XYZ file of C-alpha atoms in Angstrom:
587
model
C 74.957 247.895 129.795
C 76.588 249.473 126.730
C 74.345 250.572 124.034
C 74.855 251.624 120.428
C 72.476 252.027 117.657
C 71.206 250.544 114.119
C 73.216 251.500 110.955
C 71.987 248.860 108.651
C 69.308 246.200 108.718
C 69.896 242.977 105.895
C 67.644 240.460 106.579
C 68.573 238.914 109.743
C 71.946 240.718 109.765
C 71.860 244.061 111.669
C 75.182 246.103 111.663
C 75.263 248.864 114.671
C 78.096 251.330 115.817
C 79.094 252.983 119.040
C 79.757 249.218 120.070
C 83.130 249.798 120.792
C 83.384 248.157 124.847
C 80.996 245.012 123.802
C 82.981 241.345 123.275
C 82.184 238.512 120.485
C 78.984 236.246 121.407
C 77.722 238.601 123.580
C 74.048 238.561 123.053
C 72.220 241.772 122.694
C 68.315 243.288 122.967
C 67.601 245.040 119.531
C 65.911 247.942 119.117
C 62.608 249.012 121.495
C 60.927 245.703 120.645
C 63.899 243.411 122.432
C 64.571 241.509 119.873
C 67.300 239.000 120.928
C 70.577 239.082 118.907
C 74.345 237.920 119.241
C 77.403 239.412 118.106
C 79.181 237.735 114.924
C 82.004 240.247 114.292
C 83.350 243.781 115.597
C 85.568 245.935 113.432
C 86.092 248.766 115.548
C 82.913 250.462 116.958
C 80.684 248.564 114.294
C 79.236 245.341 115.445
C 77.623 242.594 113.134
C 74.995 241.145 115.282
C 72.860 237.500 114.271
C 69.282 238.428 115.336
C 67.143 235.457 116.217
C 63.787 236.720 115.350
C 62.044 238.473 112.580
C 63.666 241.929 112.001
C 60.918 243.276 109.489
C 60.472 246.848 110.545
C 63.781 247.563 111.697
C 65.405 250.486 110.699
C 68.617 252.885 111.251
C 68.559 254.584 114.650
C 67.432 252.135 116.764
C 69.048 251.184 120.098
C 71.037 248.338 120.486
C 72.064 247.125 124.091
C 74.725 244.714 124.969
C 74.046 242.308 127.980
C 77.807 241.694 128.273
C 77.173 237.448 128.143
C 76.748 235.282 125.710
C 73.701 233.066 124.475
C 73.475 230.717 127.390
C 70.986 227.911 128.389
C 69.023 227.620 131.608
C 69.702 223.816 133.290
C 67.418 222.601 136.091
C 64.090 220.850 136.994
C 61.493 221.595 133.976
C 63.504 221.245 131.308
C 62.370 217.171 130.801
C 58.994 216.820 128.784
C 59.480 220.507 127.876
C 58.896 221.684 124.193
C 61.527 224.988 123.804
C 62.317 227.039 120.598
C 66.052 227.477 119.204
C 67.132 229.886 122.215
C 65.544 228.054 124.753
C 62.460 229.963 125.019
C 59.510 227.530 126.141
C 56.902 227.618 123.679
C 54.029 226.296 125.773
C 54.632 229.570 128.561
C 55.287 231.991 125.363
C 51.878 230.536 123.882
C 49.946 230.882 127.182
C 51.388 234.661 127.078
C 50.496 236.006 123.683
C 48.201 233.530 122.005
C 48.495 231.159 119.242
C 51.243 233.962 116.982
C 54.303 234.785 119.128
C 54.713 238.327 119.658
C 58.132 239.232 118.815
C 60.877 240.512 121.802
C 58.838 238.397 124.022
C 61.303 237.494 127.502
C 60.072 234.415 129.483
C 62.242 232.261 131.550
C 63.716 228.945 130.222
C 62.767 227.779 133.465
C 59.419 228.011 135.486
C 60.720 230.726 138.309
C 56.954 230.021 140.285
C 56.942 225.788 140.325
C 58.168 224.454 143.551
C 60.677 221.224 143.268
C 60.837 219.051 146.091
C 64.792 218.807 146.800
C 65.892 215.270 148.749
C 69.942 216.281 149.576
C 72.189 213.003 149.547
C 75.093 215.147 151.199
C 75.303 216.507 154.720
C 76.715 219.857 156.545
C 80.213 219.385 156.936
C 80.531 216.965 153.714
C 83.472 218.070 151.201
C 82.187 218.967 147.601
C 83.800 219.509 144.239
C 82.274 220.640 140.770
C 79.505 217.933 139.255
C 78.987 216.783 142.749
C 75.225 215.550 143.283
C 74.377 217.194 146.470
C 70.151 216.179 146.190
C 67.771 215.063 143.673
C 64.348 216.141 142.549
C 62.138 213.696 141.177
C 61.056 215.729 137.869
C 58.059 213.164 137.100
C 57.129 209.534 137.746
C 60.214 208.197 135.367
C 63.244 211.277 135.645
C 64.886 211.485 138.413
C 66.740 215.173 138.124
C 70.269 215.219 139.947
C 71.411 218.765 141.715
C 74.822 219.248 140.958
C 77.574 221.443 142.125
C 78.344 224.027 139.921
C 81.813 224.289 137.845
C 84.147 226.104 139.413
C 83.122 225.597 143.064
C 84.338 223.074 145.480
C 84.247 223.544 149.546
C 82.985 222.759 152.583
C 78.597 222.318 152.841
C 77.516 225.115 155.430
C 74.271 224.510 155.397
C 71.982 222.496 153.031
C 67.958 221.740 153.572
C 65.072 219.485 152.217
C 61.601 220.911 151.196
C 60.264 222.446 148.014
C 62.076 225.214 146.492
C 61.819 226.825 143.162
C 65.010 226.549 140.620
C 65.982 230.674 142.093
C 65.523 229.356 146.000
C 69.162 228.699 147.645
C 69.300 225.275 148.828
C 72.110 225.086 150.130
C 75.911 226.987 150.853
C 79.256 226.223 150.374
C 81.890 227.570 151.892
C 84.699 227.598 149.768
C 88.636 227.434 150.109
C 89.306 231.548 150.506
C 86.821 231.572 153.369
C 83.292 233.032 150.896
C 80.084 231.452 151.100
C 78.552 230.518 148.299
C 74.893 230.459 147.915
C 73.644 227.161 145.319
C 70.239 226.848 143.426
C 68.748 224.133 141.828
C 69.731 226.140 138.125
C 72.515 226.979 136.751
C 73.594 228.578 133.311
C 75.943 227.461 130.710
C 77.255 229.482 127.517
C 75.531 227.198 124.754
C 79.431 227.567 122.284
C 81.176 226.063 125.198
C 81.954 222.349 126.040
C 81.049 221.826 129.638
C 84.495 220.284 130.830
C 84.659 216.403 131.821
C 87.426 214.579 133.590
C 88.569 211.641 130.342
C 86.643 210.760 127.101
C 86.351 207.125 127.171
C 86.652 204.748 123.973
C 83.658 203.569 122.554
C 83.174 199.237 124.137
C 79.684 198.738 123.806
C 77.146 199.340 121.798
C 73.688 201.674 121.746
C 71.583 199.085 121.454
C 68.448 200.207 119.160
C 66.293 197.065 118.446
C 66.627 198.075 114.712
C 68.013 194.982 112.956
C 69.606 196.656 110.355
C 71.161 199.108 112.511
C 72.117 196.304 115.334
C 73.913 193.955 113.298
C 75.090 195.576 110.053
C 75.703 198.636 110.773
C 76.187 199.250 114.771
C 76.400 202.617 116.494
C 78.535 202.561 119.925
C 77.298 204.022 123.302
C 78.623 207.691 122.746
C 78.887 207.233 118.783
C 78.136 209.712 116.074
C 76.068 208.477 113.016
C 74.363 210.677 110.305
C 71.993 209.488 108.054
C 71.834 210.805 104.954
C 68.974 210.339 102.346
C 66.592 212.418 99.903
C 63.345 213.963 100.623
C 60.629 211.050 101.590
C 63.089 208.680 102.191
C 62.477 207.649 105.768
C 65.303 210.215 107.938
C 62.618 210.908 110.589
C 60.886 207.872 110.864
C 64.034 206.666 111.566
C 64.867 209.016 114.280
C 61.833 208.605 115.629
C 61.895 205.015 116.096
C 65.919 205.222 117.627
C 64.397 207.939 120.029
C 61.772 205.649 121.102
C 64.023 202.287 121.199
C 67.514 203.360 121.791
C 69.020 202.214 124.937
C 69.237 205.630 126.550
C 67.963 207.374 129.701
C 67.115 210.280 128.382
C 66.091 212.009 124.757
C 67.029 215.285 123.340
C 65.186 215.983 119.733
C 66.239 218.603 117.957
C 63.949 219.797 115.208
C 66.219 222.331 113.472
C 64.369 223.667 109.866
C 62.179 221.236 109.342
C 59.034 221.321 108.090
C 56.200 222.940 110.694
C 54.141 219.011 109.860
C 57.081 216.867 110.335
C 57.495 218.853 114.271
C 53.961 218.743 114.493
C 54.199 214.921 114.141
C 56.361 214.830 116.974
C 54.706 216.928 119.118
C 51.458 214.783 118.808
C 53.238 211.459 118.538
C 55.777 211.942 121.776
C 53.192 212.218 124.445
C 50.631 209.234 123.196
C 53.823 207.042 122.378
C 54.374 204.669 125.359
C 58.049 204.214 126.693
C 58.572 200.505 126.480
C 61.417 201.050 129.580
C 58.460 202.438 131.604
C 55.271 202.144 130.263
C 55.102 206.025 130.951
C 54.650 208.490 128.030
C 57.734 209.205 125.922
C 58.028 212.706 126.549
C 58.695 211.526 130.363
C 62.149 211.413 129.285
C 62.293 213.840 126.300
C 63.465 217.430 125.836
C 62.027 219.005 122.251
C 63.712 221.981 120.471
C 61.026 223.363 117.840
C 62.707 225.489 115.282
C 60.641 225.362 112.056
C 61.523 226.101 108.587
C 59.464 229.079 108.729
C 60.885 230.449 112.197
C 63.532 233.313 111.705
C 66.803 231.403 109.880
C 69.399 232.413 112.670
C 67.425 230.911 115.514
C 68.285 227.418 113.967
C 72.026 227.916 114.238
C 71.442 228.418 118.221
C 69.039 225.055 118.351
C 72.043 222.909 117.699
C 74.812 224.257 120.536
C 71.222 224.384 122.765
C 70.319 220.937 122.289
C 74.173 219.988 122.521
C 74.230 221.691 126.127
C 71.195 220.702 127.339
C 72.620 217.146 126.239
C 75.824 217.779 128.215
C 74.089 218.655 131.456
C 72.026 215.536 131.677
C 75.274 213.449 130.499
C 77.424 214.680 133.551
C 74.922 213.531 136.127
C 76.086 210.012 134.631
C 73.096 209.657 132.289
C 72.956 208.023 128.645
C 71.565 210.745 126.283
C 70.593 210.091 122.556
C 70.457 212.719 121.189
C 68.154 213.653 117.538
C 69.161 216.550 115.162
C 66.746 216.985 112.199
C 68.346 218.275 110.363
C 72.160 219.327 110.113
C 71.171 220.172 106.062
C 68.711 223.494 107.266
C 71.796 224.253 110.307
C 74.298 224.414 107.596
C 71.729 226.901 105.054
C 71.467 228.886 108.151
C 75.428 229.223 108.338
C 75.650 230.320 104.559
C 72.939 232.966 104.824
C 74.664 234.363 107.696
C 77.655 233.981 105.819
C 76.505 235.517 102.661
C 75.274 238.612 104.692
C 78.812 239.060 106.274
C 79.863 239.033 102.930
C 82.445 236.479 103.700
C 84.535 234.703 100.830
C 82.117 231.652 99.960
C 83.384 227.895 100.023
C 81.983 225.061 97.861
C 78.097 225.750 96.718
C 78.490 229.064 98.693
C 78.848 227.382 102.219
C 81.339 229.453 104.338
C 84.987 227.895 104.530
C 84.454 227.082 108.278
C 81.367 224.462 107.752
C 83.548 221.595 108.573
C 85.118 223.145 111.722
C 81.522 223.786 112.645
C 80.104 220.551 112.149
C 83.081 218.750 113.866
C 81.998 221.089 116.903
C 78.988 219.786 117.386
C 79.899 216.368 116.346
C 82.930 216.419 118.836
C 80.624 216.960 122.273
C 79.378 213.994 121.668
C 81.053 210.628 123.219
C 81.492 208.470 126.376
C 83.326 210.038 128.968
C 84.135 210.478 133.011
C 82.158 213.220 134.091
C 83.843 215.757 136.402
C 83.150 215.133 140.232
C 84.781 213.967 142.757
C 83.727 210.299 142.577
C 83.534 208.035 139.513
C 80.692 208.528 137.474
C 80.138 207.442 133.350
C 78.126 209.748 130.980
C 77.294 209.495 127.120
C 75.389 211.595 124.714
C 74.863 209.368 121.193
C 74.504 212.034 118.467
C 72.407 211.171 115.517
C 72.351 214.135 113.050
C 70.096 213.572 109.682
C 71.573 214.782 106.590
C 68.604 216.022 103.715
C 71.154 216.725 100.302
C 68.880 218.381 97.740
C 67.917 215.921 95.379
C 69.584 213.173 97.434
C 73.313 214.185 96.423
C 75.584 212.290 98.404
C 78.368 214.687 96.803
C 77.164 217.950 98.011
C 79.010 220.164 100.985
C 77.080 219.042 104.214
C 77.176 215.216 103.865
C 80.089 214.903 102.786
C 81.644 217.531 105.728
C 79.555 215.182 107.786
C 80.913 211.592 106.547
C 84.035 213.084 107.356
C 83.392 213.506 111.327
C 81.140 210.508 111.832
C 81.942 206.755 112.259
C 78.372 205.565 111.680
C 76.902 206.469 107.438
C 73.322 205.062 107.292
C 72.645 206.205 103.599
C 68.843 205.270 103.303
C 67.840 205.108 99.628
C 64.886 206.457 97.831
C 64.295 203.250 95.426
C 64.042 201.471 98.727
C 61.451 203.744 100.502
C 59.364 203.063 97.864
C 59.068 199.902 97.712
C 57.774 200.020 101.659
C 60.819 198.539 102.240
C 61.770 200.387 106.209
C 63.856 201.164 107.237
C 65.480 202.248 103.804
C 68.750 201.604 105.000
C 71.138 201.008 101.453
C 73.474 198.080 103.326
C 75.259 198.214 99.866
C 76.578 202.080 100.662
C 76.279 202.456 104.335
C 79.065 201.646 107.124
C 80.241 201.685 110.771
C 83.664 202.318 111.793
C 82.643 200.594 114.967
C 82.616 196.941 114.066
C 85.847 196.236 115.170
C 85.913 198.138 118.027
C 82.450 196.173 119.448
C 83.063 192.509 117.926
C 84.117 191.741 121.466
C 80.951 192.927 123.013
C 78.932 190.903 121.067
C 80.789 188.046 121.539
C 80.688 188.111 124.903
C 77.428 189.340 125.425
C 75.423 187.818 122.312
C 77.153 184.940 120.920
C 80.699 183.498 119.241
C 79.242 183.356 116.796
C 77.502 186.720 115.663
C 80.657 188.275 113.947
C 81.129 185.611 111.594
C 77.064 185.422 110.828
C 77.236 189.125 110.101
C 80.250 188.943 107.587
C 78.411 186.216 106.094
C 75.343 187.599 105.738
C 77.511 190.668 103.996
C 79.241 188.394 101.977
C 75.435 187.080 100.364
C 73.952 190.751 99.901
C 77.069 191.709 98.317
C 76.900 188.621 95.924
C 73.542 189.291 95.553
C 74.631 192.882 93.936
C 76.789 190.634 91.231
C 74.187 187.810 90.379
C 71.142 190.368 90.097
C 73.506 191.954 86.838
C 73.715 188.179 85.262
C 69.920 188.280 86.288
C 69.458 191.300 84.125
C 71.210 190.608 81.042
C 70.351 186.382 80.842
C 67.586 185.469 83.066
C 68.016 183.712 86.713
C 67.606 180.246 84.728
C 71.369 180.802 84.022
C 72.754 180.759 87.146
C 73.656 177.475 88.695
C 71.636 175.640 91.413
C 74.521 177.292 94.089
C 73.841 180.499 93.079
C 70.094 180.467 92.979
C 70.686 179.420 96.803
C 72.266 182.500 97.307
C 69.630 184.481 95.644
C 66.910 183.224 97.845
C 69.060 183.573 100.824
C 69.433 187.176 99.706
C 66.059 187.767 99.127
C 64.991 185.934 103.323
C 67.876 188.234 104.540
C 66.277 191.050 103.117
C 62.648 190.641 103.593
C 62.561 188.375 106.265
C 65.007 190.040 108.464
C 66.377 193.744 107.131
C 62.789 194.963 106.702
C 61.034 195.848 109.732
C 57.244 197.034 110.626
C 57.500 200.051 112.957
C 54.021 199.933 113.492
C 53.871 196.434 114.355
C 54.114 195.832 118.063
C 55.801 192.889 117.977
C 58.261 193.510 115.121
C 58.938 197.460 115.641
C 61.679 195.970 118.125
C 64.015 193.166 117.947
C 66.422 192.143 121.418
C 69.436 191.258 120.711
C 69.238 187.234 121.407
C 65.587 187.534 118.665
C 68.376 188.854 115.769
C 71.018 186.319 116.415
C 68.365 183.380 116.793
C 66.736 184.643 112.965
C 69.884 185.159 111.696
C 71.332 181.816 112.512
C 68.295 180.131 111.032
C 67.965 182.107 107.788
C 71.758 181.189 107.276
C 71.268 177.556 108.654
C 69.043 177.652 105.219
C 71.820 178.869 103.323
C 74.258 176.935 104.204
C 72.275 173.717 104.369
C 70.390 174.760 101.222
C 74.267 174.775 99.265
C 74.647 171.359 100.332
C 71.992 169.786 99.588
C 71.829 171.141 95.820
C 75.328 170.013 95.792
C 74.154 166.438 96.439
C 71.317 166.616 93.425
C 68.043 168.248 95.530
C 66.014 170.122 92.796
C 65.930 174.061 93.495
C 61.941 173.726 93.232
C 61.462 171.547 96.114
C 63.775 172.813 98.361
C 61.917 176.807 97.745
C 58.947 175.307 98.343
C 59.674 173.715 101.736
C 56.876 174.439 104.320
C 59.192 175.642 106.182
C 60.150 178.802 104.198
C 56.684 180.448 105.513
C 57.692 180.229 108.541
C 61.203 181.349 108.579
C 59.148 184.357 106.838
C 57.126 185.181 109.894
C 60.252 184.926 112.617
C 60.134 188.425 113.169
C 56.741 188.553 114.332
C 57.310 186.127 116.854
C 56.556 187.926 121.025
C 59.796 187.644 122.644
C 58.306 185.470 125.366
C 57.271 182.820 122.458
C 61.118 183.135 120.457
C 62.691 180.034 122.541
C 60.413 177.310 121.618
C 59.204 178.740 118.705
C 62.545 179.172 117.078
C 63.792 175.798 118.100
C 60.318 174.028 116.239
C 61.245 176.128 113.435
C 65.287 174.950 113.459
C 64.161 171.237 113.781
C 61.165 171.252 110.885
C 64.165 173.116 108.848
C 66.891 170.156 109.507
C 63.950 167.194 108.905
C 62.653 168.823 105.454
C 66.170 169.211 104.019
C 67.251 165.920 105.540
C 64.167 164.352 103.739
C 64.400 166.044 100.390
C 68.823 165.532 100.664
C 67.312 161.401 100.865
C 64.877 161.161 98.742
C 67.832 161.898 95.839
């Protein structure tokens, strides 16, 4: 332990000397109330250390003691369904310790060192093992099965490896590794939270992360190991969003990362995640769910750690070959943290006084995220989908963050205030958003959905866009103007829009759409388009062919139980064919 002492105190900046042996990142214990801190700079014997919790009351004099390792996470069974804080302290122990107000320089475990796991090993004495070998599971709770792996940098012979219940600190089992040591392994290990845990290959993105959010699915897709941000001002819909892709998203596993957002908004989650029922399971949500709390009004630093924590805790779960999705609300509050920290250094500012590095920083996180072979000695797939909302003051697309951001990610949801409140949800702007993935997944869906479902997508584009032109004309001369053609567009506009864009999250039935339910109301909302051009083309009066009986229907497609969508939709295509076929005769 090296130990120095306080010559300055600014905000959560604390500058001490005599600091001469200690290295970058290593995290420190601040003065005699153990505050935890990590080292931003040395210049000499001074040290410039981040503290992660309130430093009122702090002054010159004070010890400061190196621990000579950086900020690292605690990975093992307990960390599913647990709510921790932005240094991975849990907040449910902490509470249980000191009450209701958090006690500052409080040290609990990440991880339960008393609860007994029950460890099933899949390997065998004598078995050869490499790093991110599973040698046993646990079964964490009715849904989560938790994998034991190998730890990096360890391969060998097993020497001895038992069943039973164990806590995370108990040795399992030994390896014996190539120089002839024996190496004792736990069901924990730790990981620096700055540092990529190493895979084998990144993969490119093939399919996509399937959300059930129509919008998202067919406009606008996000690939299995993508990166999307989504951008929008206050009260526009960001967390609702998130919420509903954590609950829907084709992944095993959740991480939610609440960095500086309001103490309500994580409040919501708290309360909503255990009551919400995992359609994959019919368990609670939080069966598969890791929370990071870090509140707006929790010390400023802490928030920078949340991210890399959430990232790590991410990676872990990815290399025992799991899908992660992981939620960061928001990268906006991250980024403040980074310029406060920044401003304290003193540090040459960048645009609107974020530091020069913001970019690098975001691309950091960004870049963990991905596809990939995990590192073992089999062949096993991971992913961790990164979703990071984006909250520009005054909805500014222009400012620092986003645009750092739209740099980095393929996926730009830009939700849009105008839309939000009209109830319109989600409040995705299809006229301003964009996925670099199209391309890459048009085979996917064309093998897996239909032949069809690229060309329906550009052509349902192709109408909103139009839409966008005519609703100028609209403006200036009245929708009487436009030709009998165009007013077909309109209204085919308008049923893409409200019948199918706009979805109910709190609707059972429509808060999730398969794959084969979008296609099947796409195809029939365009079947009215294109059918509807024709038949004005051959002299059917707009009036009659709005007013079909028909039209209501179309309108209620969404809410249609998946079990009901085969003959319903068929009814619906027929009654649509007949009514145009009669009106197209009558002429």
């Amino acid at each position: 332990m090296s130990q120095g002492r306080i010559v300055k105190v600014s905000g959560p900046l604390v500058v001490a000397e005599n600091m001469r042996d200690c290295n970058m990142l290593d995290v420190v214990h601040v003065s005699e109330m153990n505050l935890i801190g990590e080292i931003l700079e040395i210049h000499e014997d001074r040290a410039s250390i981040q503290v992660y919790e309130e430093t009122s009351g702090l002054g010159p004099g004070e010890p400061v003691v190196s621990t000579k390792a950086p900020l690292s996470v605690e990975l093992g069974p307990g960390l599913i369904e647990n709510i921790f804080d932005g240094i991975q302290r849990p907040l449910d122990s902490m509470r249980a310790a000191t009450g209701n107000n958090i006690t500052r320089g409080i040290q609990i475990p990440s991880l339960n060192r008393e609860k007994k796991w029950t460890f099933t090993p899949i390997v065998k004495v004598g078995d050869t093992v490499a790093a991110g070998d599973i040698i046993g599971t646990v079964q964490e709770n009715e849904v989560f099965q938790h994998r034991i792996m190998v730890p990096y940098g360890i391969n060998g012979v097993i020497e001895s490896i038992e069943a039973g219940d164990f806590t995370v600190v108990d040795t399992v089992a030994k390896v014996k590794t190539p120089d002839g040591k024996s190496v004792p392994l736990t069901m924990m290990q730790k990981w620096p939270v700055r540092k990529e845990r190493p895979y084998k290959e990144k993969l490119a993105p093939t399919a996509p992360l399937v959300t059930g959010q129509r919008i998202i699915d067919t406009l606008f897709p996000i690939s299995l190991g993508g990166v999307a941000a989504i951008p929008g001002p206050f009260g526009s819909g960001k967390t609702v969003v998130q919420h509903q892709l954590a609950k829907w998203a084709e992944a095993d596993l959740v991480v939610y990362i609440g960095c500086g957002e309001r103490g309500n908004e994580m409040t919501d989650v708290l309360r909503e995640f255990p009551e919400l029922k995992d359609p994959k399971t019919g368990q609670s949500l939080m069966k598969r769910t890791v929370l990071i709390a870090n509140t707006s009004d929790m010390p400023v630093a802490a928030r920078e750690a949340s991210i890399y924590t959430g990232i790590t805790i991410a990676e872990y779960f990815r290399d025992m070959g799991y899908s992660v999705a992981l939620m960061a609300d928001s990268t906006s509050r991250w980024a403040e943290a980074l310029r406060e920290m920044s401003g304290r250094l003193e540090e040459m500012p960048g645009e609107e006084g974020y530091p020069a590095y913001l970019s690098s920083r975001l691309s950091q996180f960004y870049e963990r995220a991905g596809r990939v072979k995990t590192l073992c000695s089999g062949d096993r797939e991971g992913s961790i989908s990164a979703i990071g909302a984006v909250s520009p003051p005054g909805g500014d697309l222009s400012e620092p963050v986003t645009q750092a951001t739209l740099r980095i990610v393929k996926v730009f949801w830009g939700l849009d205030y105008n839309l939000s409140y009209r109830r319109h949800f989600p409040a995705i702007n299809w006229l301003i958003s964009y996925s670099l993935y199209t391309d890459r997944l048009a085979d996917w869906y064309r093998q897996n959905v239909s032949r069809d479902w690229n060309k329906y997508r550009a052509d349902m584009m192709r109408i909103l866009q139009e839409e966008s032109e005519l609703d100028e004309i609209v403006r200036l001369v009245g929708v009487d103007a436009l030709s009998p053609i165009d007013r077909v567009t309109l209204e085919a506009a308008r049923s893409i829009r409200e019948d199918y864009l706009q979805q109910d999250a709190f609707n059972e039935v429509d808060t999730y759409s398969t794959l084969d339910k979008q296609f099947r109301m796409l195809k029939i909302i365009l079947s009215f388009y294109y059918k509807g051009q024709e038949a004005v083309k051959k002299g059917v009066s707009i009036k009659d062919l709005f007013s079909m009986p028909v039209r209501e229907k179309i309108g209620r497609l969404k809410y249609v139980p998946q079990q009901e969508v085969d003959a319903t939709f068929e009814q619906v295509e027929k009654e649509l064919s007949a009514q145009i076929e009669a009106l197209s005769s009558k002429e």
